[in-house]
Short mmCIF file of C-alpha atoms in Angstrom, two decimals:
data_model
loop_
_atom_site.label_atom_id
_atom_site.label_comp_id
_atom_site.label_asym_id
_atom_site.label_seq_id
_atom_site.Cartn_x
_atom_site.Cartn_y
_atom_site.Cartn_z
CA MET A 1333 -0.04 0.01 0.03
CA PRO A 1334 1.33 3.48 -0.90
CA TYR A 1335 2.02 5.73 2.07
CA ASP A 1336 0.37 9.21 2.43
CA PHE A 1337 1.65 11.60 -0.20
CA ARG A 1338 3.80 14.23 1.51
CA PRO A 1339 5.36 16.49 -1.10
CA ASN A 1340 7.95 17.94 1.30
CA GLU A 1341 9.33 14.59 2.18
CA ILE A 1342 9.19 13.31 -1.41
CA PHE A 1343 11.07 16.27 -2.82
CA GLY A 1344 13.52 16.67 0.07
CA ILE A 1345 12.40 20.01 1.50
CA GLU A 1346 14.15 20.57 4.87
CA ASP A 1347 14.33 23.38 7.28
CA ALA A 1348 17.64 25.24 6.76
CA ALA A 1349 20.03 24.97 9.68
CA PRO A 1350 23.44 26.58 9.67
CA SER A 1351 25.02 23.11 9.52
CA SER A 1352 23.13 22.32 6.34
CA LEU A 1353 25.30 24.78 4.38
CA THR A 1354 28.63 23.86 5.93
CA GLY A 1355 31.11 22.60 3.34
CA THR A 1356 28.95 23.75 0.36
CA GLU A 1357 30.15 26.06 -2.32
CA LEU A 1358 27.99 29.08 -3.21
CA LEU A 1359 27.62 29.19 -6.98
CA TYR A 1360 24.80 31.70 -7.76
CA GLU A 1361 22.48 33.82 -5.70
CA SER A 1362 19.34 35.91 -6.34
CA GLU A 1363 17.80 38.44 -4.04
CA LEU A 1364 14.48 40.21 -4.42
CA GLY A 1365 12.98 42.74 -2.09
CA LYS A 1366 14.37 44.14 1.16
CA PRO A 1367 15.70 41.80 3.91
CA GLY A 1368 13.08 41.52 6.61
CA GLY A 1369 10.27 42.63 4.39
CA PRO A 1370 7.22 40.54 3.53
CA ASP A 1371 8.17 40.33 -0.15
CA TYR A 1372 11.81 39.43 0.49
CA LEU A 1373 13.20 36.38 -1.34
CA ARG A 1374 16.72 35.12 -1.34
CA GLU A 1375 17.91 32.01 -3.25
CA GLU A 1376 21.35 30.44 -3.27
CA VAL A 1377 22.49 27.63 -5.54
CA ARG A 1378 25.08 25.52 -3.70
CA ARG A 1379 27.15 22.48 -4.50
CA ASN A 1380 28.55 19.98 -1.98
CA LYS A 1381 31.82 18.10 -2.13
CA ALA A 1382 30.17 15.19 -3.81
CA GLY A 1383 28.98 17.40 -6.68
CA LYS A 1384 25.32 17.40 -5.80
CA TYR A 1385 23.35 20.73 -6.12
CA TYR A 1386 21.09 22.27 -3.41
CA MET A 1387 18.88 25.39 -3.33
CA TYR A 1388 18.82 27.44 -0.13
CA VAL A 1389 15.80 29.65 0.17
CA LYS A 1390 14.78 32.46 2.65
CA ARG A 1391 11.45 34.07 2.02
CA GLY A 1392 9.19 36.66 3.54
CA GLY A 1393 5.60 36.17 4.41
CA ARG A 1394 4.25 37.20 0.93
CA ALA A 1395 6.99 36.22 -1.44
CA CYS A 1396 5.71 33.88 -4.13
CA TYR A 1397 7.63 30.70 -4.54
CA PHE A 1398 7.61 27.72 -6.90
CA ASN A 1399 4.72 27.85 -9.40
CA ASN A 1400 1.94 28.92 -7.11
CA LEU A 1401 0.91 31.03 -4.17
CA SER A 1402 -0.42 28.17 -1.97
CA TYR A 1403 2.85 26.43 -1.03
CA ASP A 1404 3.13 26.84 2.66
CA SER A 1405 6.68 28.25 3.15
CA ALA A 1406 5.96 31.79 4.15
CA GLY A 1407 8.65 33.32 6.36
CA GLN A 1408 10.78 30.20 6.30
CA GLU A 1409 14.29 29.17 5.47
CA PHE A 1410 14.68 25.79 3.75
CA THR A 1411 16.91 23.77 1.43
CA PHE A 1412 16.29 21.03 -1.10
CA PRO A 1413 18.24 19.04 -3.62
CA VAL A 1414 17.94 20.19 -7.19
CA THR A 1415 18.93 18.85 -10.68
CA PRO A 1416 21.16 20.78 -13.20
CA LYS A 1417 18.31 20.88 -15.67
CA ALA A 1418 15.92 22.35 -13.04
CA LEU A 1419 18.69 24.92 -12.24
CA ALA A 1420 18.67 25.95 -15.95
CA LEU A 1421 15.00 26.77 -15.57
CA TRP A 1422 15.69 28.71 -12.42
CA ALA A 1423 18.49 30.69 -14.07
CA GLY A 1424 16.26 31.80 -16.88
CA LYS A 1425 13.89 33.34 -14.38
CA ARG A 1426 16.39 34.82 -11.84
CA LEU A 1427 19.70 35.59 -13.32
CA CYS A 1428 20.83 38.09 -16.01
CA GLY A 1429 23.94 39.14 -17.82
CA SER A 1430 27.11 37.06 -17.47
CA ASP A 1431 25.67 35.14 -14.49
CA PHE A 1432 22.78 33.91 -16.57
CA SER A 1433 25.01 32.97 -19.51
CA ARG A 1434 27.41 31.02 -17.38
CA ALA A 1435 24.64 29.28 -15.40
CA PHE A 1436 22.56 28.43 -18.43
CA LYS A 1437 25.58 27.12 -20.29
CA GLY A 1438 26.63 24.98 -17.28
CA PHE A 1439 23.24 23.59 -16.32
CA ASN A 1440 21.27 23.34 -19.61
CA SER A 1441 22.54 19.91 -20.77
CA ASN A 1442 20.72 18.11 -23.43
CA VAL A 1443 18.81 15.73 -21.20
CA LYS A 1444 17.07 13.03 -23.35
CA ILE A 1445 13.81 11.74 -21.91
CA LYS A 1446 13.33 8.03 -22.33
CA GLU A 1447 10.74 5.46 -21.49
CA THR A 1448 7.86 5.84 -19.06
CA VAL A 1449 8.39 3.70 -15.89
CA TRP A 1450 5.19 4.35 -13.91
CA GLU A 1451 1.85 6.13 -14.49
CA TYR A 1452 -0.57 7.33 -11.87
CA GLN A 1453 -4.09 8.77 -12.13
CA ARG A 1454 -6.56 9.84 -9.41
CA GLY A 1455 -10.08 10.31 -10.66
CA THR A 1456 -11.60 9.64 -14.06
CA ASP A 1457 -11.24 13.01 -15.70
CA GLU A 1458 -10.36 16.69 -15.18
CA THR A 1459 -13.95 17.59 -14.10
CA GLN A 1460 -13.51 15.75 -10.87
CA PRO A 1461 -12.15 17.62 -7.83
CA GLY A 1462 -8.67 16.40 -6.85
CA PHE A 1463 -8.08 14.83 -10.31
CA ILE A 1464 -4.34 14.11 -10.90
CA TYR A 1465 -2.70 12.52 -13.85
CA GLU A 1466 1.12 11.97 -13.85
CA TYR A 1467 3.84 9.71 -15.01
CA LEU A 1468 7.53 9.27 -14.44
CA ARG A 1469 10.06 8.75 -17.24
CA LYS A 1470 13.78 7.90 -17.21
CA THR A 1471 16.33 10.16 -18.72
CA ASP A 1472 19.80 9.37 -20.13
CA THR A 1473 21.28 10.94 -16.88
CA ASP A 1474 20.93 9.99 -13.23
CA THR A 1475 17.76 12.18 -13.05
CA TYR A 1476 14.07 11.55 -13.85
CA ALA A 1477 11.38 13.56 -15.65
CA LEU A 1478 8.07 13.75 -13.77
CA PHE A 1479 5.02 14.96 -15.80
CA SER A 1480 2.04 15.94 -13.73
CA THR A 1481 -1.10 18.04 -13.91
CA ASP A 1482 -0.23 19.20 -10.38
CA TYR A 1483 1.54 22.55 -10.74
CA ALA A 1484 1.93 23.02 -7.00
CA TYR A 1485 4.79 20.67 -6.27
CA PRO A 1486 7.61 22.21 -4.19
CA CYS A 1487 10.22 21.94 -6.94
CA PHE A 1488 11.05 23.85 -10.07
CA GLY A 1489 8.82 22.96 -13.16
CA CYS A 1490 7.69 24.30 -16.40
CA ASN A 1491 4.44 24.11 -18.26
CA ILE A 1492 4.59 21.79 -21.28
CA ALA A 1493 2.18 20.72 -24.01
CA GLU A 1494 2.52 16.94 -24.28
CA ALA A 1495 2.77 15.48 -27.79
CA LYS A 1496 0.34 12.83 -28.90
CA LEU A 1497 1.49 9.31 -28.03
CA GLY A 1498 -0.30 6.66 -30.06
CA ARG A 1499 -4.01 7.04 -29.40
CA ARG A 1500 -3.49 9.13 -26.33
CA LYS A 1501 -4.93 12.73 -26.44
CA VAL A 1502 -2.67 15.64 -26.56
CA ARG A 1503 -2.51 17.34 -23.06
CA TYR A 1504 -1.76 21.01 -22.48
CA ASP A 1505 -2.02 21.04 -18.73
CA LEU A 1506 1.12 19.16 -17.79
CA TYR A 1507 4.08 20.37 -15.77
CA LEU A 1508 7.44 18.90 -16.27
CA TYR A 1509 9.74 18.48 -13.24
CA TYR A 1510 13.31 17.23 -13.44
CA ILE A 1511 13.95 15.46 -10.12
CA THR A 1512 16.68 13.50 -8.46
CA GLU A 1513 16.63 9.78 -8.29
CA ASP A 1514 15.92 9.81 -4.52
CA ALA A 1515 12.89 12.04 -5.22
CA ALA A 1516 11.80 9.61 -7.96
CA ARG A 1517 12.03 6.62 -5.69
CA ARG A 1518 9.93 8.29 -3.04
CA TRP A 1519 7.36 9.47 -5.60
CA ALA A 1520 7.12 5.97 -7.07
CA GLU A 1521 6.58 4.37 -3.71
CA ALA A 1522 3.92 6.94 -2.77
CA ARG A 1523 2.20 6.43 -6.10
CA GLY A 1524 1.91 2.67 -5.62
CA MET A 1525 4.73 1.23 -7.77
CA ASP A 1526 4.89 -2.55 -7.09
CA GLN A 1527 8.07 -4.06 -5.75
CA TYR A 1528 9.03 -5.95 -8.85
CA THR A 1529 8.76 -2.85 -10.97
CA PHE A 1530 10.57 -0.80 -8.32
CA ARG A 1531 13.53 -3.21 -8.36
CA GLU A 1532 13.55 -3.25 -12.22
CA VAL A 1533 13.67 0.60 -12.38
CA PHE A 1534 15.75 1.58 -9.45
CA GLY A 1535 17.88 -1.57 -8.88
#
């Protein structure tokens, strides 16, 4: 049985403690608004010694974050793991000039999306409250591509029109999230992937 779906746990959102930044390298930063103000938003892209990327965020009570206004992180500091491809999306929204050029060139690798490994749907169609349709696909890197009608996940995503696949309808309401393998494992477990498929996909 899948456990309760807790987005913060699945996508690795953690309260930021001073120790969580120890030993990490600051690569890029973005700051909007005045420190201490309700619209303040500070973001830092950091890399640890193992080469993994993390985003540190400090936000005021009204600062919008992620793709929606409802994510409950007002007035908080938090960190989460992030993939290079997702950082390319972030750079396009937050950086400019030489910082943008350098970050986009470094993060915007040509990630090829491969086969679908799990599909999930709640409800029969879009008219039902709480309807969700999503599926997870492998890539040619150590990351995964999560397609979902849920635009409120606490990770960076972009709206995408899905091409027609066989007899399947074209969808225009999907968001694409590039997520880490750890997040993909937790998502798959929460969405009911059976043990055999889980071993086949993740080893």
